PDB file of C-alpha atoms in Angstrom:
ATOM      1  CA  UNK A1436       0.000   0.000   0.000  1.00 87.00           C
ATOM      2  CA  UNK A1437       1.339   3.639  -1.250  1.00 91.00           C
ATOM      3  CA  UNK A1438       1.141   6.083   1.557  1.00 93.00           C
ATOM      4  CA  UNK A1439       2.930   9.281   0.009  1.00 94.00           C
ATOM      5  CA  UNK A1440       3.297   9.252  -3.828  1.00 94.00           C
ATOM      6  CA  UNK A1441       4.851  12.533  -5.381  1.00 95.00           C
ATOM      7  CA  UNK A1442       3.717  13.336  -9.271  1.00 96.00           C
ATOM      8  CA  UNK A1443       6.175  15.202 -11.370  1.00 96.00           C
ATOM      9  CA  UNK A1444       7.259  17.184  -8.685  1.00 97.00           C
ATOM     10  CA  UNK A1445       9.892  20.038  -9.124  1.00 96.00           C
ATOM     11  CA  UNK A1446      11.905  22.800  -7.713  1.00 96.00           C
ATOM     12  CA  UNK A1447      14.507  24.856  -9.208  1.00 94.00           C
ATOM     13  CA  UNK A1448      16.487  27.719  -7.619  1.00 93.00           C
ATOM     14  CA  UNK A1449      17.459  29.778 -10.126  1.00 88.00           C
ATOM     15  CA  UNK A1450      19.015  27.707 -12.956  1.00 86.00           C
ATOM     16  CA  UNK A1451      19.713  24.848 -10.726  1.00 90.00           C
ATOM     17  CA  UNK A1452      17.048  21.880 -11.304  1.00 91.00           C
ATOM     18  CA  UNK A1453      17.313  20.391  -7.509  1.00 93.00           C
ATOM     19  CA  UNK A1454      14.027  18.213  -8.110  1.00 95.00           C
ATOM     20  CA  UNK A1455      13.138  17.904 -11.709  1.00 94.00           C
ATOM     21  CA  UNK A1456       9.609  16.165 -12.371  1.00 95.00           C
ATOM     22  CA  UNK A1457      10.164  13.236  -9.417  1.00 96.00           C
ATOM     23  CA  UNK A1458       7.454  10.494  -9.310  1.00 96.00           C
ATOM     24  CA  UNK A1459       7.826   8.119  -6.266  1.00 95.00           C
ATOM     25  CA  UNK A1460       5.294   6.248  -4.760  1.00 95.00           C
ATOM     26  CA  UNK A1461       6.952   5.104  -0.764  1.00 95.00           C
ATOM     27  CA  UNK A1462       5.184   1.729   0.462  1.00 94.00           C
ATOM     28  CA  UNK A1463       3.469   2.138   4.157  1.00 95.00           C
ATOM     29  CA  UNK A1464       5.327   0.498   6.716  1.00 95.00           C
ATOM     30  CA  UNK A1465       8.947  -0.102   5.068  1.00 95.00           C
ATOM     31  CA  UNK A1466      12.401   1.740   5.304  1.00 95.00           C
ATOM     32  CA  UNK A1467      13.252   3.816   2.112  1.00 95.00           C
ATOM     33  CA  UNK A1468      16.379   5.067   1.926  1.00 94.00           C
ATOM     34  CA  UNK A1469      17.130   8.267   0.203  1.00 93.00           C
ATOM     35  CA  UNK A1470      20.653   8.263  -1.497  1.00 90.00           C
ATOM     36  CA  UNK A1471      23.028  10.537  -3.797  1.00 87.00           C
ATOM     37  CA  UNK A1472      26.281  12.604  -3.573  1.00 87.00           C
ATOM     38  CA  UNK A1473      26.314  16.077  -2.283  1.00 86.00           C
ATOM     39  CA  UNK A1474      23.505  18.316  -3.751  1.00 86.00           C
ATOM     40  CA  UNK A1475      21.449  15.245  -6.044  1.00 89.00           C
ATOM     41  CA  UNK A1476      18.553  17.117  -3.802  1.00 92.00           C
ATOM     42  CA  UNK A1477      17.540  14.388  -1.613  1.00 93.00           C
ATOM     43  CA  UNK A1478      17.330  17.456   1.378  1.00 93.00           C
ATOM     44  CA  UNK A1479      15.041  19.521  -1.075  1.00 95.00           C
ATOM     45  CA  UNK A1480      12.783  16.794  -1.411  1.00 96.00           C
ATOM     46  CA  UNK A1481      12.272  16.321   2.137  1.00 95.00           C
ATOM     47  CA  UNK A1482      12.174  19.914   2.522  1.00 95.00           C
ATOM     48  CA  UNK A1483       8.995  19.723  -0.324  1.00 96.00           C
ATOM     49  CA  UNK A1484       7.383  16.836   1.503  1.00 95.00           C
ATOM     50  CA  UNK A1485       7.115  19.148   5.278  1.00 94.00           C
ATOM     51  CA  UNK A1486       6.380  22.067   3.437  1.00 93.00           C
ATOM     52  CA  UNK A1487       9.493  23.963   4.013  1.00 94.00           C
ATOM     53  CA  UNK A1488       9.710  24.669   0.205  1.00 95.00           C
ATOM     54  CA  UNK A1489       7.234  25.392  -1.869  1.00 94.00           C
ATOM     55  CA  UNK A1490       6.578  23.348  -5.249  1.00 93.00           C
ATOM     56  CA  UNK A1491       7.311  24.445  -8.357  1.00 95.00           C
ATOM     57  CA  UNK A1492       5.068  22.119 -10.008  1.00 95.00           C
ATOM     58  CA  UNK A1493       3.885  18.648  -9.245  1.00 96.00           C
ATOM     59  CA  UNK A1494       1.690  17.441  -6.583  1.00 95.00           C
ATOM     60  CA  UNK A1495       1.316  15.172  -3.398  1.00 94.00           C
ATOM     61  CA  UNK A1496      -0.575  12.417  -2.734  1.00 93.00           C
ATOM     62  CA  UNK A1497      -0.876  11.501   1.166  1.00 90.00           C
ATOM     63  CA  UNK A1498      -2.717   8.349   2.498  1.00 83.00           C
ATOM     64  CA  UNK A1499      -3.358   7.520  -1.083  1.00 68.00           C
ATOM     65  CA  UNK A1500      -6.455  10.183  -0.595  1.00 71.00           C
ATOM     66  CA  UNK A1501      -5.361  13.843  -0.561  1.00 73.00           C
ATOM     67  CA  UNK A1502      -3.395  15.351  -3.562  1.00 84.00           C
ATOM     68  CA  UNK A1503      -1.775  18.470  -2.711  1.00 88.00           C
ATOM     69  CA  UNK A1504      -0.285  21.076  -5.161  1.00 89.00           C
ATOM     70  CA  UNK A1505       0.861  22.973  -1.550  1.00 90.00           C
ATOM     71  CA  UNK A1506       1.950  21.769   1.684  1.00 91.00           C
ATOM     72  CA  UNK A1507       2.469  24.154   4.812  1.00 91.00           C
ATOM     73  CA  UNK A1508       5.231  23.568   7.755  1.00 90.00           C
ATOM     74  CA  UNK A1509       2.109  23.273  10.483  1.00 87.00           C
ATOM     75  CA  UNK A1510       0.114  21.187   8.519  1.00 87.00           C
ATOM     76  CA  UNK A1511       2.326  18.087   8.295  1.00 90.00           C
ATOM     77  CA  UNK A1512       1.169  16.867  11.385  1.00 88.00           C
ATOM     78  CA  UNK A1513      -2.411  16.601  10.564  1.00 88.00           C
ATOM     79  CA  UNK A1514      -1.385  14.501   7.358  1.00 91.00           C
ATOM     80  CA  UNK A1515       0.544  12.163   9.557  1.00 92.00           C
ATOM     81  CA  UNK A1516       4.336  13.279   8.879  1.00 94.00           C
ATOM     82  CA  UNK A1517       7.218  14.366  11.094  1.00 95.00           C
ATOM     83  CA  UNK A1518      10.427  15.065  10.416  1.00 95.00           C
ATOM     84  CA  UNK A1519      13.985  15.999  11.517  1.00 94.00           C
ATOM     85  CA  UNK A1520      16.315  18.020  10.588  1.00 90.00           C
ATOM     86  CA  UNK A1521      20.242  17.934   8.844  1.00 83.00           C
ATOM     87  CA  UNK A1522      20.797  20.821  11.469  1.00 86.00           C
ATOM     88  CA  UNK A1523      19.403  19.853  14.925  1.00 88.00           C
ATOM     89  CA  UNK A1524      16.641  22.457  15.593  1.00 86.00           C
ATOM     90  CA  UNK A1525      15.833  22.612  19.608  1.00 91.00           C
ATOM     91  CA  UNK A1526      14.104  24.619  22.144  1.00 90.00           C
ATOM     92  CA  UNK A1527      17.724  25.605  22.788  1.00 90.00           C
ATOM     93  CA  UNK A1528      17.093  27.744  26.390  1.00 91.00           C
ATOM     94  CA  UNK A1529      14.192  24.630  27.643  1.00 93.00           C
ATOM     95  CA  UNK A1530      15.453  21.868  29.183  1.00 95.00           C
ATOM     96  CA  UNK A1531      15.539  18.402  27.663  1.00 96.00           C
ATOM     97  CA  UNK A1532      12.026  17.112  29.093  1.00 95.00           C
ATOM     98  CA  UNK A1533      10.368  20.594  28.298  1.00 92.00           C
ATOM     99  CA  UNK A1534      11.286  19.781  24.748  1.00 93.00           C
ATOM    100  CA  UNK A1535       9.445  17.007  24.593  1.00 94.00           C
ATOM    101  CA  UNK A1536       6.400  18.355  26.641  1.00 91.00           C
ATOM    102  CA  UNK A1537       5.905  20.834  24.217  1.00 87.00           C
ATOM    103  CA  UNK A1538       5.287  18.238  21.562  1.00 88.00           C
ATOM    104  CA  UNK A1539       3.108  15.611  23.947  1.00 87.00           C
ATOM    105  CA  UNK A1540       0.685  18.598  24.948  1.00 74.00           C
ATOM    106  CA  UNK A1541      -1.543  20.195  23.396  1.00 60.00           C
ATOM    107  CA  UNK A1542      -0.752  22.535  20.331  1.00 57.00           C
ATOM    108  CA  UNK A1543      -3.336  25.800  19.871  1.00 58.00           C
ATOM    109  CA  UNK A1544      -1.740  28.451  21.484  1.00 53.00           C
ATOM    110  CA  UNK A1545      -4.750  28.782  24.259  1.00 57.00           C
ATOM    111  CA  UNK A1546      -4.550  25.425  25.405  1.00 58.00           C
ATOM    112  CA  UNK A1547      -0.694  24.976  25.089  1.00 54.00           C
ATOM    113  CA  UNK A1548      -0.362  28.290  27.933  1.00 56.00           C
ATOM    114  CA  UNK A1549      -2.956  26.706  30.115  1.00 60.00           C
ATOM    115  CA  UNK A1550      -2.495  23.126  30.103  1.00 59.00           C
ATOM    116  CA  UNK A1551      -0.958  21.498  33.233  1.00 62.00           C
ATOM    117  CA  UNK A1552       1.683  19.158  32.698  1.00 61.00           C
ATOM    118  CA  UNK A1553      -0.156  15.896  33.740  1.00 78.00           C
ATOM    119  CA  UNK A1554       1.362  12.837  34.742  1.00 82.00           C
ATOM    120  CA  UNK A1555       1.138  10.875  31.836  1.00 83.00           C
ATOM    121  CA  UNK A1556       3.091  13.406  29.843  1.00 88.00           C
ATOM    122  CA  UNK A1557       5.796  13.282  31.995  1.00 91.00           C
ATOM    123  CA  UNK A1558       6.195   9.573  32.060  1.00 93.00           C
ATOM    124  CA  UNK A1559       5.440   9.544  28.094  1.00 93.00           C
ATOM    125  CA  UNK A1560       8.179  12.043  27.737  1.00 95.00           C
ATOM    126  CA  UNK A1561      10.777  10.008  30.182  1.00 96.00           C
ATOM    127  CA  UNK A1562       9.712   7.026  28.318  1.00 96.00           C
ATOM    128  CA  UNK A1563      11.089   8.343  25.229  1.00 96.00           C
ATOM    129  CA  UNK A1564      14.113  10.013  26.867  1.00 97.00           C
ATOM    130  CA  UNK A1565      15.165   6.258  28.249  1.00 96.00           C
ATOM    131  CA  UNK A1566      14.490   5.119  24.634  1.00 95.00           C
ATOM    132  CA  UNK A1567      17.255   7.586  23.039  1.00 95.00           C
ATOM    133  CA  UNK A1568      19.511   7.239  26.311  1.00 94.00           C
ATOM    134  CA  UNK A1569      19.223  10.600  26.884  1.00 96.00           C
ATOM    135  CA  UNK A1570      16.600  10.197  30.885  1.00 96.00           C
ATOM    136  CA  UNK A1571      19.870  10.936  33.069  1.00 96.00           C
ATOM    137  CA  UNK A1572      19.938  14.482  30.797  1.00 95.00           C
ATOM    138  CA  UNK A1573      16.259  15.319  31.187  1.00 94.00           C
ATOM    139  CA  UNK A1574      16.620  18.706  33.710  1.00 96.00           C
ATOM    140  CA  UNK A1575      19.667  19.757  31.445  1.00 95.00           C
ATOM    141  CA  UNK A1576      19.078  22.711  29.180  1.00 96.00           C
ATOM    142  CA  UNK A1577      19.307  21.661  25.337  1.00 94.00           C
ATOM    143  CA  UNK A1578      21.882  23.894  24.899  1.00 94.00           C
ATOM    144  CA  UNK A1579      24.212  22.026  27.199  1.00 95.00           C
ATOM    145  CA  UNK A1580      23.705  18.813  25.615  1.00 95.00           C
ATOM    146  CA  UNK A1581      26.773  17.560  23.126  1.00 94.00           C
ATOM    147  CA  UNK A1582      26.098  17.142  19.751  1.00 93.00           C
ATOM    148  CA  UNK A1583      25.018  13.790  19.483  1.00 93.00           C
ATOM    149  CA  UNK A1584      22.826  14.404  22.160  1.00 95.00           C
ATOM    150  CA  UNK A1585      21.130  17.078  20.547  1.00 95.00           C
ATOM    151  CA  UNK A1586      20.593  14.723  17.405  1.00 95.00           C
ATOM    152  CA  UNK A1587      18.931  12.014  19.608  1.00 96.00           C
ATOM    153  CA  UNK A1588      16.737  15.007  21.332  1.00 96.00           C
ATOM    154  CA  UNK A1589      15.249  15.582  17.851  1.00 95.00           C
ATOM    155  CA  UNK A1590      14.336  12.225  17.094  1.00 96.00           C
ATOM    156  CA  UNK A1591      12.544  11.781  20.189  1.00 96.00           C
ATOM    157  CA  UNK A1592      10.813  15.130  19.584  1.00 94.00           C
ATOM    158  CA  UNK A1593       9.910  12.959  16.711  1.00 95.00           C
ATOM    159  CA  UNK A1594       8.795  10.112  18.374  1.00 96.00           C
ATOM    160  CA  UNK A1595       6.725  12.094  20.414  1.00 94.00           C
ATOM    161  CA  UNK A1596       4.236  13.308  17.693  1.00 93.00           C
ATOM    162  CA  UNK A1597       3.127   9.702  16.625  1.00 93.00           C
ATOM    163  CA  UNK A1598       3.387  10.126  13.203  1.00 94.00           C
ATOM    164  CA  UNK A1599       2.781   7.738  10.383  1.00 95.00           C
ATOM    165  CA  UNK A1600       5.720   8.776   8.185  1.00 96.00           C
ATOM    166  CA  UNK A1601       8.883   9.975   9.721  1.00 97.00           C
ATOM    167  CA  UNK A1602      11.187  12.235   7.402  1.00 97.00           C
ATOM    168  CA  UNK A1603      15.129  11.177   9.009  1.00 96.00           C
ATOM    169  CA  UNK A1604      17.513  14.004   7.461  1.00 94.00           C
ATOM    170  CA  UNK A1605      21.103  12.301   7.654  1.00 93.00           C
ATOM    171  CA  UNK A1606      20.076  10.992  11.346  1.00 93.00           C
ATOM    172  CA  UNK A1607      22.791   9.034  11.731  1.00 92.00           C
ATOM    173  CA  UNK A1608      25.609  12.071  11.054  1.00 89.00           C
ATOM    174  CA  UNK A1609      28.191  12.753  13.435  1.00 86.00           C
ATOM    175  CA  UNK A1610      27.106  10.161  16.174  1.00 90.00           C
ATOM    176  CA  UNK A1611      28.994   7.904  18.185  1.00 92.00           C
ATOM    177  CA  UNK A1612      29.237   4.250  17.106  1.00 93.00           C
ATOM    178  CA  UNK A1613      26.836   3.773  20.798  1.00 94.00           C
ATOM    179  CA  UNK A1614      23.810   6.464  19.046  1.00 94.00           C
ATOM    180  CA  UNK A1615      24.297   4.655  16.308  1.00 94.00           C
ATOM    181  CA  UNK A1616      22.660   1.741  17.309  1.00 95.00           C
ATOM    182  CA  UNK A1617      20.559   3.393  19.602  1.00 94.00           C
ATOM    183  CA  UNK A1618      19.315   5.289  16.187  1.00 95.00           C
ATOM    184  CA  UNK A1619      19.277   1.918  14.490  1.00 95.00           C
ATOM    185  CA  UNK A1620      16.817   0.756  16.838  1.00 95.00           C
ATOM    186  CA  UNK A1621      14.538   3.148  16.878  1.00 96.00           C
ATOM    187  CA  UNK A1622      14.272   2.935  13.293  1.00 95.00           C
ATOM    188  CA  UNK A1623      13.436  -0.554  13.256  1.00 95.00           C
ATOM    189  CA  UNK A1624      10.941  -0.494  16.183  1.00 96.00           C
ATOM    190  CA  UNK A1625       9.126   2.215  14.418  1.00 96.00           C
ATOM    191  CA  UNK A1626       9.126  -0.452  10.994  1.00 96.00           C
ATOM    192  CA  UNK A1627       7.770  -3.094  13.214  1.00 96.00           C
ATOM    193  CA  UNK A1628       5.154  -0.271  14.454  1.00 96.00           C
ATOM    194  CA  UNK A1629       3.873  -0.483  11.085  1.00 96.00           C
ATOM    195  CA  UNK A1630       5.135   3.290  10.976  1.00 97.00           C
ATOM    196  CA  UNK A1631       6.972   4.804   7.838  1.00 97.00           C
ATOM    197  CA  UNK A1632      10.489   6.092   7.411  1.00 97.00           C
ATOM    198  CA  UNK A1633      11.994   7.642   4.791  1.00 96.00           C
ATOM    199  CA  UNK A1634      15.716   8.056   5.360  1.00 94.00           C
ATOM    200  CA  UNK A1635      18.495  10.290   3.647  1.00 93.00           C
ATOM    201  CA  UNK A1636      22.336   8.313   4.527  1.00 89.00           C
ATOM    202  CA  UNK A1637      25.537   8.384   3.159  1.00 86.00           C
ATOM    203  CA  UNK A1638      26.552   5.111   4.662  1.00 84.00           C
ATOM    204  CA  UNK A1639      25.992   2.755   2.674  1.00 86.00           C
ATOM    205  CA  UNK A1640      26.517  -0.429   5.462  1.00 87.00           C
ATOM    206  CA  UNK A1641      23.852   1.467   7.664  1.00 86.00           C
ATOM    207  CA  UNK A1642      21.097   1.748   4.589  1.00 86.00           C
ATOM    208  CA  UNK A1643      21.850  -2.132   3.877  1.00 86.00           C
ATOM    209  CA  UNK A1644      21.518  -2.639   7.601  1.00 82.00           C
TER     210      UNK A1644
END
């Protein structure tokens, strides 16, 4: 089953044809790994499929149901997609469980300024912070956090929305052979979920993995 299909989709900057007429249909549930040298526009396409770009031309098919000629930033998450980033983006000045919080509760404006942080929450947000390794680090600011760290935050910001298709930018870039595998694992857990990931990697063992 197809759950995000793009139809001659394209974006040029200037003379430069980063996405030129792509049709790709990605199967529900399964692993598909993005892959090219240095600026094939594998991040452009991602960046088309959140909405961070515009299309030129083309459209989007989601859940094999809606076809989109436009896709905003905040409306991914109603159509079932996160996504993460080639440079980590954090609530840099929050501290590691507030980043997560933010996702878990709710998001209009009114209710995210008045809503308490319940129980559940927390232990849904610690739950994900033991699953990247990162529960020993939760009162830290995200500033503080190393590198890696900061990578592994973002995927479990990730985790935390639920999504149906997750969009992994170069996840595995930078990390320590240990986040590696924790990375590894996640990915594999959320395949067994029945979840979708679409992945962009330069290592070639980890996309055979």
């Amino acid at each position: 089953m197809t759950i995000l299909k793009t139809q001659n989709l394209t974006k040029h900057f200037d003379g430069v044809k980063a996405v030129d007429n792509l049709s790709i249909s990605i199967e529900k549930g399964k692993i598909t790994g993005i892959i090219g040298p240095n600026g094939s526009g594998k991040t452009t396409l991602i960046n088309l499929l959140s909405g961070m770009f515009p299309f030129d031309s083309g459209i989007v098919v989601v859940g094999g149901a809606e076809s989109l000629t436009k896709i905003r930033p905040y409306d991914i998450f109603s159509f079932g997609i996160t996504r993460t980033f080639q440079n980590v983006r954090l609530f840099e000045q929050m501290p590691v469980l507030d980043n997560l919080l933010v996702v878990l509760t709710k998001r209009s404006v009114a209710s995210s300024l008045f809503e308490k942080h319940k129980e559940f929450h927390i232990k849904q947000a610690e739950n994900i912070l033991e699953k990247i390794g990162l529960l020993e680090k939760r009162n830290q600011l995200a500033a503080n956090l190393s590198y890696g760290q900061r990578k592994l935050l973002e995927i479990g910001r990730a985790l935390a929305t639920d999504s149906d298709v997750y969009l992994l930018d170069e996840p595995f870039a930078g990390l320590f052979p240990q986040m590696v595998e924790i990375v590894s694992k996640i990915i594999n857990e959320l395949k067994a979920e029945g979840k979708t990931v679409i992945l962009i990697e330069h290592n070639m063992s980890l996309i055979r993995k």
